Tab-separated table of N, CA and C in Angstrom:
chain	number	residue	atom	x	y	z
J	1	MET	N	47.734	-52.225	-43.009
J	1	MET	CA	47.694	-51.993	-41.609
J	1	MET	C	48.776	-52.764	-40.871
J	2	SER	N	49.423	-53.465	-41.508
J	2	SER	CA	50.473	-54.231	-40.876
J	2	SER	C	51.648	-53.351	-40.497
J	3	ASP	N	51.723	-52.151	-41.030
J	3	ASP	CA	52.815	-51.259	-40.729
J	3	ASP	C	52.583	-50.449	-39.441
J	4	PHE	N	51.460	-50.607	-38.797
J	4	PHE	CA	51.148	-49.824	-37.594
J	4	PHE	C	51.960	-50.339	-36.424
J	5	ASN	N	52.704	-49.431	-35.823
J	5	ASN	CA	53.541	-49.784	-34.682
J	5	ASN	C	52.911	-49.137	-33.446
J	6	TYR	N	52.331	-49.991	-32.647
J	6	TYR	CA	51.614	-49.500	-31.462
J	6	TYR	C	52.558	-48.860	-30.461
J	7	GLN	N	53.706	-49.401	-30.247
J	7	GLN	CA	54.659	-48.848	-29.293
J	7	GLN	C	55.144	-47.477	-29.740
J	8	ALA	N	55.399	-47.309	-31.025
J	8	ALA	CA	55.840	-46.021	-31.538
J	8	ALA	C	54.720	-44.985	-31.403
J	9	TYR	N	53.484	-45.417	-31.628
J	9	TYR	CA	52.338	-44.516	-31.500
J	9	TYR	C	52.236	-44.005	-30.078
J	10	LEU	N	52.329	-44.884	-29.096
J	10	LEU	CA	52.225	-44.486	-27.701
J	10	LEU	C	53.386	-43.604	-27.287
J	11	LYS	N	54.569	-43.909	-27.810
J	11	LYS	CA	55.752	-43.155	-27.454
J	11	LYS	C	55.708	-41.746	-28.035
J	12	ASN	N	55.215	-41.575	-29.223
J	12	ASN	CA	55.209	-40.285	-29.903
J	12	ASN	C	53.881	-39.520	-29.773
J	13	ASN	N	52.901	-40.085	-29.128
J	13	ASN	CA	51.589	-39.442	-28.995
J	13	ASN	C	51.715	-38.225	-28.077
J	14	PRO	N	51.392	-37.031	-28.559
J	14	PRO	CA	51.546	-35.815	-27.747
J	14	PRO	C	50.604	-35.789	-26.545
J	15	LEU	N	49.500	-36.475	-26.628
J	15	LEU	CA	48.558	-36.468	-25.513
J	15	LEU	C	49.049	-37.294	-24.328
J	16	LEU	N	49.956	-38.201	-24.613
J	16	LEU	CA	50.434	-39.070	-23.552
J	16	LEU	C	51.744	-38.599	-22.946
J	17	GLN	N	52.300	-37.567	-23.469
J	17	GLN	CA	53.541	-37.052	-22.915
J	17	GLN	C	53.239	-36.210	-21.669
J	18	GLU	N	54.093	-36.260	-20.682
J	18	GLU	CA	53.892	-35.606	-19.389
J	18	GLU	C	53.729	-34.093	-19.534
J	19	GLU	N	54.548	-33.450	-20.331
J	19	GLU	CA	54.479	-32.006	-20.480
J	19	GLU	C	53.148	-31.585	-21.072
J	20	VAL	N	52.694	-32.303	-22.008
J	20	VAL	CA	51.422	-31.973	-22.657
J	20	VAL	C	50.273	-32.187	-21.679
J	21	LYS	N	50.375	-33.252	-20.908
J	21	LYS	CA	49.331	-33.512	-19.914
J	21	LYS	C	49.251	-32.370	-18.903
J	22	GLU	N	50.412	-31.940	-18.418
J	22	GLU	CA	50.433	-30.872	-17.428
J	22	GLU	C	49.888	-29.564	-17.994
J	23	GLU	N	50.268	-29.247	-19.238
J	23	GLU	CA	49.774	-28.019	-19.867
J	23	GLU	C	48.270	-28.075	-20.057
J	24	LYS	N	47.790	-29.216	-20.498
J	24	LYS	CA	46.360	-29.354	-20.728
J	24	LYS	C	45.600	-29.246	-19.402
J	25	LEU	N	46.088	-29.890	-18.331
J	25	LEU	CA	45.447	-29.795	-17.019
J	25	LEU	C	45.477	-28.368	-16.490
J	26	LEU	N	46.602	-27.685	-16.688
J	26	LEU	CA	46.729	-26.306	-16.246
J	26	LEU	C	45.745	-25.416	-16.997
J	27	THR	N	45.627	-25.619	-18.270
J	27	THR	CA	44.710	-24.830	-19.087
J	27	THR	C	43.264	-25.074	-18.644
J	28	GLU	N	42.931	-26.333	-18.452
J	28	GLU	CA	41.571	-26.650	-18.015
J	28	GLU	C	41.301	-26.051	-16.635
J	29	SER	N	42.272	-26.112	-15.759
J	29	SER	CA	42.124	-25.559	-14.421
J	29	SER	C	41.907	-24.050	-14.474
J	30	GLN	N	42.661	-23.383	-15.331
J	30	GLN	CA	42.514	-21.933	-15.475
J	30	GLN	C	41.138	-21.590	-16.035
J	31	GLU	N	40.682	-22.370	-16.995
J	31	GLU	CA	39.363	-22.127	-17.579
J	31	GLU	C	38.274	-22.306	-16.521
J	32	ILE	N	38.419	-23.320	-15.696
J	32	ILE	CA	37.432	-23.558	-14.635
J	32	ILE	C	37.467	-22.421	-13.627
J	33	ASP	N	38.678	-21.979	-13.251
J	33	ASP	CA	38.807	-20.867	-12.312
J	33	ASP	C	38.152	-19.604	-12.860
J	34	GLU	N	38.379	-19.326	-14.137
J	34	GLU	CA	37.785	-18.142	-14.758
J	34	GLU	C	36.265	-18.251	-14.775
J	35	THR	N	35.762	-19.422	-15.077
J	35	THR	CA	34.313	-19.621	-15.111
J	35	THR	C	33.715	-19.437	-13.714
J	36	VAL	N	34.387	-19.976	-12.712
J	36	VAL	CA	33.907	-19.837	-11.340
J	36	VAL	C	33.922	-18.368	-10.917
J	37	GLU	N	34.993	-17.656	-11.233
J	37	GLU	CA	35.088	-16.242	-10.876
J	37	GLU	C	33.987	-15.431	-11.551
J	38	GLU	N	33.741	-15.707	-12.827
J	38	GLU	CA	32.683	-14.993	-13.543
J	38	GLU	C	31.323	-15.280	-12.912
J	39	THR	N	31.077	-16.528	-12.565
J	39	THR	CA	29.804	-16.898	-11.954
J	39	THR	C	29.639	-16.225	-10.596
J	40	VAL	N	30.707	-16.215	-9.820
J	40	VAL	CA	30.658	-15.573	-8.505
J	40	VAL	C	30.369	-14.082	-8.666
J	41	GLU	N	31.018	-13.438	-9.612
J	41	GLU	CA	30.789	-12.004	-9.834
J	41	GLU	C	29.348	-11.743	-10.253
J	42	GLU	N	28.821	-12.588	-11.145
J	42	GLU	CA	27.443	-12.406	-11.604
J	42	GLU	C	26.460	-12.570	-10.443
J	43	VAL	N	26.656	-13.609	-9.648
J	43	VAL	CA	25.764	-13.849	-8.518
J	43	VAL	C	25.875	-12.715	-7.497
J	44	ALA	N	27.087	-12.240	-7.275
J	44	ALA	CA	27.293	-11.133	-6.335
J	44	ALA	C	26.569	-9.878	-6.815
J	45	GLU	N	26.671	-9.591	-8.109
J	45	GLU	CA	25.986	-8.417	-8.651
J	45	GLU	C	24.475	-8.566	-8.528
J	46	GLU	N	23.949	-9.754	-8.870
J	46	GLU	CA	22.508	-9.980	-8.777
J	46	GLU	C	22.028	-9.868	-7.333
J	47	THR	N	22.783	-10.445	-6.417
J	47	THR	CA	22.415	-10.394	-5.007
J	47	THR	C	22.454	-8.962	-4.492
J	48	THR	N	23.469	-8.226	-4.880
J	48	THR	CA	23.575	-6.828	-4.462
J	48	THR	C	22.383	-6.036	-4.981
J	49	GLU	N	22.010	-6.261	-6.228
J	49	GLU	CA	20.860	-5.556	-6.790
J	49	GLU	C	19.581	-5.915	-6.050
J	50	GLU	N	19.407	-7.212	-5.724
J	50	GLU	CA	18.210	-7.648	-5.008
J	50	GLU	C	18.155	-7.026	-3.615
J	51	ILE	N	19.288	-7.001	-2.949
J	51	ILE	CA	19.332	-6.438	-1.596
J	51	ILE	C	19.025	-4.947	-1.648
J	52	GLN	N	19.573	-4.268	-2.627
J	52	GLN	CA	19.318	-2.833	-2.737
J	52	GLN	C	17.860	-2.565	-3.039
J	53	GLU	N	17.212	-3.469	-3.783
J	53	GLU	CA	15.794	-3.290	-4.060
J	53	GLU	C	14.962	-3.555	-2.815
J	54	GLU	N	15.357	-4.552	-2.019
J	54	GLU	CA	14.589	-4.927	-0.836
J	54	GLU	C	14.773	-3.946	0.314
J	55	VAL	N	15.986	-3.501	0.556
J	55	VAL	CA	16.282	-2.631	1.681
J	55	VAL	C	16.215	-1.184	1.220
J	56	PRO	N	15.361	-0.407	1.868
J	56	PRO	CA	15.291	0.992	1.476
J	56	PRO	C	16.593	1.712	1.846
J	57	SER	N	16.918	2.660	1.060
J	57	SER	CA	18.145	3.405	1.289
J	57	SER	C	18.028	4.216	2.572
J	58	SER	N	19.110	4.287	3.314
J	58	SER	CA	19.087	5.072	4.544
J	58	SER	C	19.217	6.561	4.238
J	59	LYS	N	19.575	6.862	3.018
J	59	LYS	CA	19.672	8.254	2.617
J	59	LYS	C	18.394	8.628	1.878
J	60	ILE	N	17.686	9.623	2.435
J	60	ILE	CA	16.493	10.113	1.763
J	60	ILE	C	16.585	11.624	1.694
J	61	LYS	N	15.832	12.143	0.796
J	61	LYS	CA	15.839	13.589	0.629
J	61	LYS	C	15.124	14.248	1.802
J	62	VAL	N	15.486	15.478	2.054
J	62	VAL	CA	14.882	16.229	3.155
J	62	VAL	C	13.382	16.378	2.922
J	63	SER	N	12.980	16.620	1.694
J	63	SER	CA	11.558	16.774	1.401
J	63	SER	C	10.793	15.481	1.671
J	64	GLU	N	11.416	14.326	1.358
J	64	GLU	CA	10.771	13.041	1.633
J	64	GLU	C	10.650	12.818	3.135
J	65	LEU	N	11.698	13.201	3.881
J	65	LEU	CA	11.669	13.063	5.329
J	65	LEU	C	10.570	13.931	5.934
J	66	LYS	N	10.465	15.169	5.455
J	66	LYS	CA	9.424	16.068	5.953
J	66	LYS	C	8.033	15.511	5.652
J	67	ALA	N	7.866	14.961	4.456
J	67	ALA	CA	6.569	14.395	4.084
J	67	ALA	C	6.224	13.208	4.981
J	68	LYS	N	7.213	12.363	5.271
J	68	LYS	CA	6.979	11.201	6.139
J	68	LYS	C	6.614	11.650	7.541
J	69	ILE	N	7.324	12.640	8.073
J	69	ILE	CA	7.022	13.152	9.407
J	69	ILE	C	5.618	13.746	9.442
J	70	LYS	N	5.264	14.467	8.402
J	70	LYS	CA	3.933	15.071	8.323
J	70	LYS	C	2.854	13.985	8.330
J	71	GLU	N	3.070	12.908	7.553
J	71	GLU	CA	2.110	11.796	7.524
J	71	GLU	C	1.968	11.154	8.903
J	72	ASP	N	3.092	10.961	9.584
J	72	ASP	CA	3.064	10.348	10.909
J	72	ASP	C	2.289	11.218	11.899
J	73	ILE	N	2.519	12.512	11.852
J	73	ILE	CA	1.834	13.426	12.763
J	73	ILE	C	0.337	13.439	12.478
J	74	ILE	N	-0.024	13.470	11.197
J	74	ILE	CA	-1.439	13.477	10.836
J	74	ILE	C	-2.119	12.191	11.303
J	75	SER	N	-1.447	11.045	11.118
J	75	SER	CA	-2.061	9.781	11.542
J	75	SER	C	-2.222	9.738	13.062
J	76	LEU	N	-1.236	10.271	13.815
J	76	LEU	CA	-1.352	10.303	15.268
J	76	LEU	C	-2.499	11.206	15.707
J	77	LEU	N	-2.639	12.357	15.049
J	77	LEU	CA	-3.723	13.270	15.401
J	77	LEU	C	-5.089	12.644	15.110
J	78	GLN	N	-5.183	11.916	14.006
J	78	GLN	CA	-6.454	11.265	13.677
J	78	GLN	C	-6.786	10.184	14.699
J	79	GLU	N	-5.767	9.440	15.163
J	79	GLU	CA	-5.999	8.431	16.185
J	79	GLU	C	-6.493	9.080	17.472
J	80	GLU	N	-5.883	10.217	17.845
J	80	GLU	CA	-6.301	10.915	19.062
J	80	GLU	C	-7.731	11.432	18.922
J	81	GLU	N	-8.088	11.924	17.725
J	81	GLU	CA	-9.452	12.395	17.503
J	81	GLU	C	-10.443	11.248	17.641
J	82	ASP	N	-10.081	10.073	17.129
J	82	ASP	CA	-10.947	8.906	17.250
J	82	ASP	C	-11.149	8.550	18.718
J	83	GLU	N	-10.060	8.610	19.508
J	83	GLU	CA	-10.155	8.300	20.933
J	83	GLU	C	-11.041	9.319	21.645
J	84	VAL	N	-10.908	10.585	21.280
J	84	VAL	CA	-11.730	11.634	21.893
J	84	VAL	C	-13.189	11.407	21.533
J	85	ASP	N	-13.470	11.025	20.289
J	85	ASP	CA	-14.841	10.751	19.877
J	85	ASP	C	-15.437	9.613	20.703
J	86	ILE	N	-14.667	8.591	20.943
J	86	ILE	CA	-15.143	7.464	21.734
J	86	ILE	C	-15.430	7.912	23.165
J	87	GLU	N	-14.531	8.728	23.731
J	87	GLU	CA	-14.746	9.234	25.083
J	87	GLU	C	-15.999	10.110	25.139
J	88	ASP	N	-16.226	10.916	24.100
J	88	ASP	CA	-17.425	11.751	24.056
J	88	ASP	C	-18.675	10.879	24.017
J	89	GLU	N	-18.631	9.778	23.256
J	89	GLU	CA	-19.768	8.878	23.188
J	89	GLU	C	-20.037	8.247	24.542
J	90	ILE	N	-19.002	7.895	25.233
J	90	ILE	CA	-19.171	7.290	26.554
J	90	ILE	C	-19.777	8.306	27.516
J	91	GLU	N	-19.297	9.544	27.461
J	91	GLU	CA	-19.842	10.584	28.327
J	91	GLU	C	-21.286	10.899	27.945
J	92	ALA	N	-21.612	10.782	26.659
J	92	ALA	CA	-22.953	11.091	26.202
J	92	ALA	C	-23.961	10.065	26.708
J	93	ASP	N	-23.511	8.867	26.987
J	93	ASP	CA	-24.424	7.837	27.477
J	93	ASP	C	-24.936	8.154	28.874
J	94	ASP	N	-24.212	8.957	29.614
J	94	ASP	CA	-24.606	9.365	30.971
J	94	ASP	C	-24.988	8.159	31.823
J	95	VAL	N	-24.088	7.238	31.930
J	95	VAL	CA	-24.324	6.093	32.787
J	95	VAL	C	-24.044	6.528	34.213
J	96	GLU	N	-25.057	6.384	35.039
J	96	GLU	CA	-24.893	6.768	36.428
J	96	GLU	C	-24.907	5.518	37.286
J	97	VAL	N	-23.924	5.404	38.119
J	97	VAL	CA	-23.846	4.292	39.049
J	97	VAL	C	-23.851	4.890	40.444
J	98	ASP	N	-24.781	4.428	41.217
J	98	ASP	CA	-24.880	4.927	42.578
J	98	ASP	C	-23.939	4.096	43.447
J	99	ILE	N	-22.917	4.737	43.940
J	99	ILE	CA	-21.919	4.052	44.746
J	99	ILE	C	-22.106	4.457	46.187
J	100	GLU	N	-22.304	3.456	46.999
J	100	GLU	CA	-22.488	3.726	48.416
J	100	GLU	C	-21.223	3.348	49.161
J	101	GLU	N	-20.828	4.195	50.060
J	101	GLU	CA	-19.694	3.853	50.907
J	101	GLU	C	-20.225	3.056	52.079
J	102	PRO	N	-19.690	1.852	52.238
J	102	PRO	CA	-20.204	1.027	53.333
J	102	PRO	C	-19.721	1.564	54.680
J	103	THR	N	-20.545	1.341	55.632
J	103	THR	CA	-20.124	1.710	56.977
J	103	THR	C	-19.253	0.587	57.505
J	104	ILE	N	-18.205	0.958	58.152
J	104	ILE	CA	-17.236	-0.022	58.593
J	104	ILE	C	-17.451	-0.311	60.061
J	105	ASP	N	-17.553	-1.579	60.339
J	105	ASP	CA	-17.744	-2.006	61.718
J	105	ASP	C	-16.367	-2.173	62.342
J	106	ALA	N	-15.991	-1.268	63.207
J	106	ALA	CA	-14.668	-1.286	63.818
J	106	ALA	C	-14.477	-2.506	64.704
J	107	ALA	N	-15.539	-3.024	65.236
J	107	ALA	CA	-15.430	-4.172	66.141
J	107	ALA	C	-15.034	-5.436	65.381
J	108	SER	N	-15.489	-5.559	64.110
J	108	SER	CA	-15.203	-6.783	63.356
J	108	SER	C	-13.744	-6.847	62.914
J	109	ASP	N	-13.101	-5.722	62.790
J	109	ASP	CA	-11.719	-5.701	62.334
J	109	ASP	C	-10.771	-5.313	63.457
J	110	ALA	N	-11.118	-5.678	64.653
J	110	ALA	CA	-10.279	-5.334	65.799
J	110	ALA	C	-8.918	-6.001	65.652
J	111	GLY	N	-7.896	-5.314	66.103
J	111	GLY	CA	-6.559	-5.869	66.035
J	111	GLY	C	-5.783	-5.404	64.817
J	112	LEU	N	-6.363	-4.594	63.945
J	112	LEU	CA	-5.659	-4.065	62.768
J	112	LEU	C	-5.113	-2.691	63.105
J	113	SER	N	-3.949	-2.374	62.554
J	113	SER	CA	-3.419	-1.026	62.721
J	113	SER	C	-4.246	-0.085	61.857
J	114	SER	N	-4.064	1.203	62.063
J	114	SER	CA	-4.858	2.169	61.294
J	114	SER	C	-4.546	2.071	59.795
J	115	ASP	N	-3.283	1.825	59.429
J	115	ASP	CA	-2.924	1.662	58.010
J	115	ASP	C	-3.567	0.407	57.422
J	116	GLU	N	-3.495	-0.684	58.170
J	116	GLU	CA	-4.103	-1.924	57.692
J	116	GLU	C	-5.609	-1.771	57.556
J	117	GLN	N	-6.234	-1.095	58.506
J	117	GLN	CA	-7.677	-0.874	58.450
J	117	GLN	C	-8.045	-0.019	57.240
J	118	GLU	N	-7.242	1.008	56.971
J	118	GLU	CA	-7.510	1.888	55.831
J	118	GLU	C	-7.396	1.128	54.510
J	119	ILE	N	-6.371	0.281	54.387
J	119	ILE	CA	-6.193	-0.523	53.174
J	119	ILE	C	-7.349	-1.507	53.022
J	120	GLN	N	-7.714	-2.152	54.120
J	120	GLN	CA	-8.813	-3.127	54.096
J	120	GLN	C	-10.110	-2.437	53.678
J	121	ASP	N	-10.368	-1.246	54.223
J	121	ASP	CA	-11.580	-0.501	53.886
J	121	ASP	C	-11.588	-0.102	52.411
J	122	SER	N	-10.433	0.345	51.916
J	122	SER	CA	-10.336	0.753	50.506
J	122	SER	C	-10.576	-0.435	49.570
J	123	LEU	N	-9.994	-1.573	49.908
J	123	LEU	CA	-10.201	-2.764	49.082
J	123	LEU	C	-11.666	-3.202	49.098
J	124	LYS	N	-12.305	-3.134	50.257
J	124	LYS	CA	-13.723	-3.503	50.363
J	124	LYS	C	-14.585	-2.551	49.550
J	125	LEU	N	-14.273	-1.255	49.606
J	125	LEU	CA	-15.014	-0.263	48.840
J	125	LEU	C	-14.836	-0.522	47.335
J	126	ALA	N	-13.611	-0.814	46.904
J	126	ALA	CA	-13.357	-1.103	45.497
J	126	ALA	C	-14.113	-2.354	45.056
J	127	TYR	N	-14.154	-3.359	45.930
J	127	TYR	CA	-14.880	-4.596	45.609
J	127	TYR	C	-16.376	-4.311	45.446
J	128	ASP	N	-16.938	-3.560	46.377
J	128	ASP	CA	-18.365	-3.234	46.310
J	128	ASP	C	-18.691	-2.432	45.047
J	129	ASN	N	-17.812	-1.507	44.666
J	129	ASN	CA	-18.037	-0.711	43.457
J	129	ASN	C	-17.950	-1.583	42.204
J	130	ALA	N	-17.035	-2.542	42.171
J	130	ALA	CA	-16.911	-3.440	41.021
J	130	ALA	C	-18.174	-4.279	40.879
J	131	VAL	N	-18.725	-4.735	42.007
J	131	VAL	CA	-19.970	-5.503	41.967
J	131	VAL	C	-21.114	-4.606	41.504
J	132	ALA	N	-21.120	-3.333	41.955
J	132	ALA	CA	-22.201	-2.404	41.600
J	132	ALA	C	-22.223	-2.103	40.106
J	133	ILE	N	-21.062	-2.023	39.491
J	133	ILE	CA	-21.065	-1.718	38.046
J	133	ILE	C	-21.188	-2.991	37.207
J	134	GLY	N	-21.181	-4.139	37.856
J	134	GLY	CA	-21.407	-5.394	37.149
J	134	GLY	C	-20.175	-5.999	36.515
J	135	ASP	N	-18.999	-5.601	36.940
J	135	ASP	CA	-17.765	-6.152	36.377
J	135	ASP	C	-17.282	-7.290	37.282
J	136	GLN	N	-17.709	-8.495	36.954
J	136	GLN	CA	-17.408	-9.646	37.786
J	136	GLN	C	-15.921	-9.971	37.802
J	137	LYS	N	-15.259	-9.810	36.659
J	137	LYS	CA	-13.827	-10.112	36.591
J	137	LYS	C	-13.039	-9.171	37.514
J	138	LEU	N	-13.389	-7.901	37.495
J	138	LEU	CA	-12.735	-6.934	38.375
J	138	LEU	C	-13.033	-7.260	39.840
J	139	ALA	N	-14.259	-7.630	40.111
J	139	ALA	CA	-14.626	-7.988	41.484
J	139	ALA	C	-13.812	-9.189	41.952
J	140	ASP	N	-13.633	-10.183	41.085
J	140	ASP	CA	-12.824	-11.354	41.441
J	140	ASP	C	-11.385	-10.952	41.733
J	141	GLN	N	-10.821	-10.081	40.903
J	141	GLN	CA	-9.436	-9.656	41.098
J	141	GLN	C	-9.263	-8.891	42.417
J	142	ILE	N	-10.197	-8.017	42.711
J	142	ILE	CA	-10.112	-7.262	43.959
J	142	ILE	C	-10.306	-8.202	45.146
J	143	GLY	N	-11.199	-9.180	45.002
J	143	GLY	CA	-11.385	-10.183	46.048
J	143	GLY	C	-10.098	-10.955	46.306
J	144	ASN	N	-9.383	-11.279	45.227
J	144	ASN	CA	-8.089	-11.948	45.379
J	144	ASN	C	-7.090	-11.051	46.115
J	145	SER	N	-7.138	-9.755	45.833
J	145	SER	CA	-6.240	-8.816	46.520
J	145	SER	C	-6.567	-8.747	48.004
J	146	ILE	N	-7.852	-8.763	48.326
J	146	ILE	CA	-8.261	-8.746	49.737
J	146	ILE	C	-7.739	-9.997	50.446
J	147	THR	N	-7.897	-11.143	49.791
J	147	THR	CA	-7.421	-12.403	50.370
J	147	THR	C	-5.912	-12.368	50.573
J	148	PHE	N	-5.186	-11.898	49.573
J	148	PHE	CA	-3.733	-11.810	49.670
J	148	PHE	C	-3.327	-10.904	50.833
J	149	PHE	N	-3.942	-9.730	50.903
J	149	PHE	CA	-3.599	-8.783	51.958
J	149	PHE	C	-3.870	-9.387	53.333
J	150	THR	N	-5.011	-10.028	53.465
J	150	THR	CA	-5.384	-10.609	54.757
J	150	THR	C	-4.399	-11.703	55.160
J	151	ARG	N	-4.033	-12.564	54.224
J	151	ARG	CA	-3.128	-13.671	54.541
J	151	ARG	C	-1.712	-13.198	54.862
J	152	THR	N	-1.226	-12.195	54.151
J	152	THR	CA	0.164	-11.780	54.330
J	152	THR	C	0.348	-10.774	55.456
J	153	HIS	N	-0.667	-9.954	55.753
J	153	HIS	CA	-0.472	-8.902	56.740
J	153	HIS	C	-1.256	-9.099	58.027
J	154	VAL	N	-2.430	-9.648	57.916
J	154	VAL	CA	-3.278	-9.748	59.100
J	154	VAL	C	-3.068	-11.100	59.789
J	155	VAL	N	-3.193	-12.192	59.056
J	155	VAL	CA	-3.098	-13.519	59.624
J	155	VAL	C	-1.662	-13.827	60.043
J	156	GLU	N	-0.712	-13.151	59.447
J	156	GLU	CA	0.701	-13.375	59.725
J	156	GLU	C	0.978	-13.221	61.217
J	157	ARG	N	0.263	-12.327	61.868
J	157	ARG	CA	0.460	-12.102	63.296
J	157	ARG	C	-0.207	-13.216	64.046
C-alpha cells in the first residue's frame, strides 16, 4: 500500500473531473424531469377520469332526454294531485265560520277621508275575521297594520 498516490488518484478520478460532474448532473436532472412529467401525466389522467365520472355528460341521447322529461311531468302531476286531494279534504270538513260585518260608527272616525275610512274599515273587518277563525298570529299582524296605518296616515295630520 505504500505505492498509493493520493494526489494522482484525485487528479485522475473521473468522478471528480468537471466534465463528468456536469454530465452526471445533467443526466440526473433529465431523469428527474422525466419522472416529474410522467407523474404529472398520470395524475392528470386520473383526475380527468374522476371528473368525468363525477360530472354527468352534457350530451345525452334524445331518448334519455324524453324519458327524463316524462318523469318530471309525471312527478309534477302527482304533486298537483296530492294538493287537490288535500284541498278536497279541507272542503269535505265543511268548516263554517260565521263572519259578521261590523257596523261602523262614522262619528268615531270623524276627520278621515273616504279612502282612509274605507281602508280603516277593511282592516278592522279583516282583524275581526282573524279573531273569529281563531288565528291569533294573523290577528296580531293585522292589528300591527292598523297601528301602522293610523300612525302614518291619520295621526300625521
